[in-house]
PDB file of C-alpha atoms in Angstrom:
ATOM      1  CA  THR A 703     109.820 -68.489 135.501  1.00  0.00           C
ATOM      2  CA  LEU A 704     109.215 -64.547 135.439  1.00  0.00           C
ATOM      3  CA  LEU A 705     111.612 -62.306 135.203  1.00  0.00           C
ATOM      4  CA  PRO A 706     111.573 -59.456 137.226  1.00  0.00           C
ATOM      5  CA  THR A 707     110.767 -57.039 133.951  1.00  0.00           C
ATOM      6  CA  ASP A 708     108.207 -59.811 132.692  1.00  0.00           C
ATOM      7  CA  ARG A 709     106.133 -58.591 135.877  1.00  0.00           C
ATOM      8  CA  ASN A 710     104.910 -55.377 135.155  1.00  0.00           C
ATOM      9  CA  LYS A 711     103.364 -54.324 132.462  1.00  0.00           C
ATOM     10  CA  LEU A 712     101.693 -50.714 131.831  1.00  0.00           C
ATOM     11  CA  VAL A 713      98.480 -50.198 130.690  1.00  0.00           C
ATOM     12  CA  ASP A 714      98.281 -47.077 128.289  1.00  0.00           C
ATOM     13  CA  LEU A 715      95.009 -45.142 129.712  1.00  0.00           C
ATOM     14  CA  ASN A 716      95.913 -42.221 127.667  1.00  0.00           C
ATOM     15  CA  ASN A 717      93.328 -42.093 124.812  1.00  0.00           C
ATOM     16  CA  ILE A 718      90.460 -43.311 126.797  1.00  0.00           C
ATOM     17  CA  SER A 719      87.643 -40.025 126.766  1.00  0.00           C
ATOM     18  CA  VAL A 720      84.495 -41.787 127.833  1.00  0.00           C
ATOM     19  CA  ASP A 721      83.265 -43.971 131.234  1.00  0.00           C
ATOM     20  CA  THR A 722      85.087 -47.140 130.693  1.00  0.00           C
ATOM     21  CA  ILE A 723      85.715 -50.685 132.189  1.00  0.00           C
ATOM     22  CA  VAL A 724      89.247 -52.677 132.114  1.00  0.00           C
ATOM     23  CA  THR A 725      89.688 -55.903 132.840  1.00  0.00           C
ATOM     24  CA  LEU A 726      92.717 -57.014 133.798  1.00  0.00           C
ATOM     25  CA  THR A 727      93.742 -60.838 134.099  1.00  0.00           C
ATOM     26  CA  ALA A 728      97.120 -62.443 134.907  1.00  0.00           C
ATOM     27  CA  ASP A 729      98.395 -65.687 134.430  1.00  0.00           C
ATOM     28  CA  ASP A 730     100.810 -67.147 134.778  1.00  0.00           C
ATOM     29  CA  ASN A 731     100.167 -69.783 131.765  1.00  0.00           C
ATOM     30  CA  LEU A 732     101.573 -73.423 133.481  1.00  0.00           C
ATOM     31  CA  SER A 733      99.416 -76.214 133.477  1.00  0.00           C
ATOM     32  CA  ASP A 734      98.447 -75.921 137.676  1.00  0.00           C
ATOM     33  CA  SER A 735      95.928 -75.170 140.005  1.00  0.00           C
ATOM     34  CA  ASN A 736      96.991 -72.016 140.038  1.00  0.00           C
ATOM     35  CA  PRO A 737      94.192 -70.536 137.915  1.00  0.00           C
ATOM     36  CA  ALA A 738      94.482 -67.020 135.771  1.00  0.00           C
ATOM     37  CA  LYS A 739      93.466 -63.879 138.347  1.00  0.00           C
ATOM     38  CA  THR A 740      91.327 -60.649 136.963  1.00  0.00           C
ATOM     39  CA  THR A 741      89.668 -58.079 137.913  1.00  0.00           C
ATOM     40  CA  THR A 742      87.687 -55.140 136.723  1.00  0.00           C
ATOM     41  CA  VAL A 743      88.703 -51.321 137.384  1.00  0.00           C
ATOM     42  CA  THR A 744      85.920 -48.625 135.961  1.00  0.00           C
ATOM     43  CA  ILE A 745      87.072 -45.288 135.397  1.00  0.00           C
ATOM     44  CA  ASP A 746      84.261 -42.525 135.639  1.00  0.00           C
ATOM     45  CA  PHE A 747      84.572 -39.619 133.817  1.00  0.00           C
ATOM     46  CA  MET A 748      83.185 -36.612 135.571  1.00  0.00           C
ATOM     47  CA  ASN A 749      82.823 -32.543 134.910  1.00  0.00           C
ATOM     48  CA  LYS A 750      83.730 -30.139 137.461  1.00  0.00           C
ATOM     49  CA  ILE A 751      81.229 -28.170 139.144  1.00  0.00           C
ATOM     50  CA  TYR A 752      82.202 -23.866 139.390  1.00  0.00           C
ATOM     51  CA  TYR A 753      80.620 -22.133 142.721  1.00  0.00           C
ATOM     52  CA  GLY A 754      82.081 -18.902 144.572  1.00  0.00           C
ATOM     53  CA  LYS A 755      81.711 -15.227 145.395  1.00  0.00           C
ATOM     54  CA  ALA A 756      82.797 -12.196 142.782  1.00  0.00           C
ATOM     55  CA  ILE A 757      82.134  -9.062 141.779  1.00  0.00           C
ATOM     56  CA  TYR A 758      80.296  -8.901 138.445  1.00  0.00           C
ATOM     57  CA  PRO A 759      83.739 -10.085 135.473  1.00  0.00           C
ATOM     58  CA  GLY A 760      84.594  -8.158 132.560  1.00  0.00           C
ATOM     59  CA  ALA A 761      83.580 -11.754 130.476  1.00  0.00           C
ATOM     60  CA  ILE A 762      82.074 -14.533 131.731  1.00  0.00           C
ATOM     61  CA  ASN A 763      84.318 -16.807 129.755  1.00  0.00           C
ATOM     62  CA  SER A 764      86.636 -20.160 131.060  1.00  0.00           C
ATOM     63  CA  ALA A 765      89.266 -17.932 132.597  1.00  0.00           C
ATOM     64  CA  PHE A 766      86.609 -16.825 135.498  1.00  0.00           C
ATOM     65  CA  LEU A 767      85.057 -19.850 135.944  1.00  0.00           C
ATOM     66  CA  ILE A 768      88.405 -21.343 136.603  1.00  0.00           C
ATOM     67  CA  SER A 769      89.038 -18.934 138.851  1.00  0.00           C
ATOM     68  CA  LEU A 770      85.692 -19.704 141.412  1.00  0.00           C
ATOM     69  CA  THR A 771      85.580 -22.893 143.155  1.00  0.00           C
ATOM     70  CA  LYS A 772      85.685 -26.633 141.799  1.00  0.00           C
ATOM     71  CA  GLU A 773      84.867 -29.890 142.659  1.00  0.00           C
ATOM     72  CA  LEU A 774      84.667 -33.114 140.130  1.00  0.00           C
ATOM     73  CA  LYS A 775      80.350 -33.924 140.479  1.00  0.00           C
ATOM     74  CA  ILE A 776      78.464 -36.677 138.488  1.00  0.00           C
ATOM     75  CA  ASP A 777      75.469 -34.537 139.225  1.00  0.00           C
ATOM     76  CA  ARG A 778      74.813 -30.794 139.872  1.00  0.00           C
ATOM     77  CA  GLN A 779      73.875 -30.583 143.308  1.00  0.00           C
ATOM     78  CA  LYS A 780      75.730 -29.216 145.946  1.00  0.00           C
ATOM     79  CA  THR A 781      74.566 -27.367 149.458  1.00  0.00           C
ATOM     80  CA  PHE A 782      77.692 -24.719 150.182  1.00  0.00           C
ATOM     81  CA  VAL A 783      77.494 -22.129 152.865  1.00  0.00           C
ATOM     82  CA  ILE A 784      79.360 -18.504 151.324  1.00  0.00           C
ATOM     83  CA  SER A 785      79.545 -14.964 152.603  1.00  0.00           C
ATOM     84  CA  THR A 786      79.377 -12.088 150.396  1.00  0.00           C
ATOM     85  CA  SER A 787      80.228  -8.407 150.613  1.00  0.00           C
ATOM     86  CA  THR A 788      79.965  -4.967 148.895  1.00  0.00           C
ATOM     87  CA  ASN A 789      79.491  -5.427 144.756  1.00  0.00           C
ATOM     88  CA  GLU A 790      80.154  -9.164 145.052  1.00  0.00           C
ATOM     89  CA  TYR A 791      77.999 -12.267 143.544  1.00  0.00           C
ATOM     90  CA  ILE A 792      77.321 -15.669 144.530  1.00  0.00           C
ATOM     91  CA  TRP A 793      78.272 -17.554 141.166  1.00  0.00           C
ATOM     92  CA  PHE A 794      77.856 -21.249 140.095  1.00  0.00           C
ATOM     93  CA  ALA A 795      78.227 -23.386 137.080  1.00  0.00           C
ATOM     94  CA  SER A 796      77.489 -26.300 135.579  1.00  0.00           C
ATOM     95  CA  PRO A 797      77.734 -28.784 132.464  1.00  0.00           C
ATOM     96  CA  VAL A 798      74.454 -28.625 130.298  1.00  0.00           C
ATOM     97  CA  ALA A 799      74.805 -32.003 130.204  1.00  0.00           C
ATOM     98  CA  TYR A 800      73.232 -31.752 133.836  1.00  0.00           C
ATOM     99  CA  GLY A 801      70.296 -29.605 132.733  1.00  0.00           C
ATOM    100  CA  ALA A 802      69.073 -26.894 134.652  1.00  0.00           C
ATOM    101  CA  ALA A 803      69.676 -26.011 137.718  1.00  0.00           C
ATOM    102  CA  SER A 804      66.912 -24.633 141.144  1.00  0.00           C
ATOM    103  CA  PHE A 805      68.078 -22.764 144.199  1.00  0.00           C
ATOM    104  CA  ILE A 806      67.368 -22.479 147.849  1.00  0.00           C
ATOM    105  CA  ALA A 807      68.923 -19.723 149.605  1.00  0.00           C
ATOM    106  CA  ASN A 808      68.589 -19.919 153.352  1.00  0.00           C
ATOM    107  CA  GLY A 809      65.546 -22.074 152.727  1.00  0.00           C
ATOM    108  CA  PHE A 810      63.305 -19.626 150.570  1.00  0.00           C
ATOM    109  CA  SER A 811      63.317 -20.739 146.762  1.00  0.00           C
ATOM    110  CA  GLY A 812      65.128 -18.492 143.832  1.00  0.00           C
ATOM    111  CA  GLY A 813      66.885 -16.152 143.987  1.00  0.00           C
ATOM    112  CA  PHE A 814      69.306 -16.737 141.449  1.00  0.00           C
ATOM    113  CA  GLN A 815      68.909 -15.848 137.646  1.00  0.00           C
ATOM    114  CA  LEU A 816      70.830 -17.948 134.510  1.00  0.00           C
ATOM    115  CA  GLU A 817      73.415 -15.512 132.861  1.00  0.00           C
ATOM    116  CA  ALA A 818      75.289 -16.988 130.588  1.00  0.00           C
ATOM    117  CA  THR A 819      75.538 -20.531 128.822  1.00  0.00           C
ATOM    118  CA  ILE A 820      79.567 -20.782 127.673  1.00  0.00           C
ATOM    119  CA  SER A 821      81.447 -23.331 126.158  1.00  0.00           C
ATOM    120  CA  HIS A 822      84.449 -23.988 128.775  1.00  0.00           C
ATOM    121  CA  THR A 823      87.578 -25.363 128.008  1.00  0.00           C
ATOM    122  CA  ASN A 824      89.100 -26.593 131.510  1.00  0.00           C
ATOM    123  CA  GLU A 825      91.930 -27.252 132.589  1.00  0.00           C
ATOM    124  CA  SER A 826      92.709 -30.311 131.044  1.00  0.00           C
ATOM    125  CA  GLY A 827      91.618 -28.676 127.757  1.00  0.00           C
ATOM    126  CA  GLY A 828      88.251 -30.540 127.795  1.00  0.00           C
ATOM    127  CA  ILE A 829      85.532 -28.657 125.971  1.00  0.00           C
ATOM    128  CA  GLU A 830      82.146 -28.526 127.252  1.00  0.00           C
ATOM    129  CA  ASN A 831      79.048 -26.070 127.583  1.00  0.00           C
ATOM    130  CA  TYR A 832      78.088 -25.285 131.084  1.00  0.00           C
ATOM    131  CA  TYR A 833      75.363 -23.248 132.587  1.00  0.00           C
ATOM    132  CA  VAL A 834      76.671 -19.948 134.798  1.00  0.00           C
ATOM    133  CA  TYR A 835      74.155 -18.914 137.153  1.00  0.00           C
ATOM    134  CA  ARG A 836      74.456 -15.620 139.584  1.00  0.00           C
ATOM    135  CA  SER A 837      72.596 -14.189 142.603  1.00  0.00           C
ATOM    136  CA  ILE A 838      70.355 -11.777 141.505  1.00  0.00           C
ATOM    137  CA  ASN A 839      71.472  -9.567 144.728  1.00  0.00           C
ATOM    138  CA  THR A 840      75.392  -8.863 145.671  1.00  0.00           C
ATOM    139  CA  ASN A 841      75.898  -8.328 149.703  1.00  0.00           C
ATOM    140  CA  LEU A 842      73.908 -11.165 150.793  1.00  0.00           C
ATOM    141  CA  GLY A 843      76.422 -11.769 153.912  1.00  0.00           C
ATOM    142  CA  LEU A 844      76.648 -15.331 155.281  1.00  0.00           C
ATOM    143  CA  THR A 845      73.965 -17.569 152.765  1.00  0.00           C
ATOM    144  CA  SER A 846      73.741 -21.078 152.677  1.00  0.00           C
ATOM    145  CA  ILE A 847      73.187 -22.446 149.035  1.00  0.00           C
ATOM    146  CA  GLU A 848      71.420 -25.764 147.795  1.00  0.00           C
ATOM    147  CA  VAL A 849      71.436 -26.406 144.138  1.00  0.00           C
ATOM    148  CA  ILE A 850      68.816 -29.209 143.111  1.00  0.00           C
TER     149      ILE A 850
END
């Protein structure tokens, strides 16, 4: 008979820093008709993309990216609608590892430029190189953006 303290085991995942597959097996070690049970869990690491509207910042750095809307993604593709006014640009940033982005704004290709490539430290302390793009124009009003 298992004691209650033997029924639960803590698996330390703190040192995992890349995509990892963890296989968990439970067995009561009895020679009976209850075979061991196994399950597999996949831990996928994703980086964030950042997007939003802002006036031109004093510096294009991690603090600026973190101030934008963020989303965990496995690639750079994103569609969003945003409204800008006087002096506001549309900004988009994604990891360099996701490749260079292209933009479609209100059905037309282009309208963005690569503003910077930075070494970004995220909220968890992870460091990754990011491409930071901005719209060429400000005050675009309601705009539908597709990032491909």
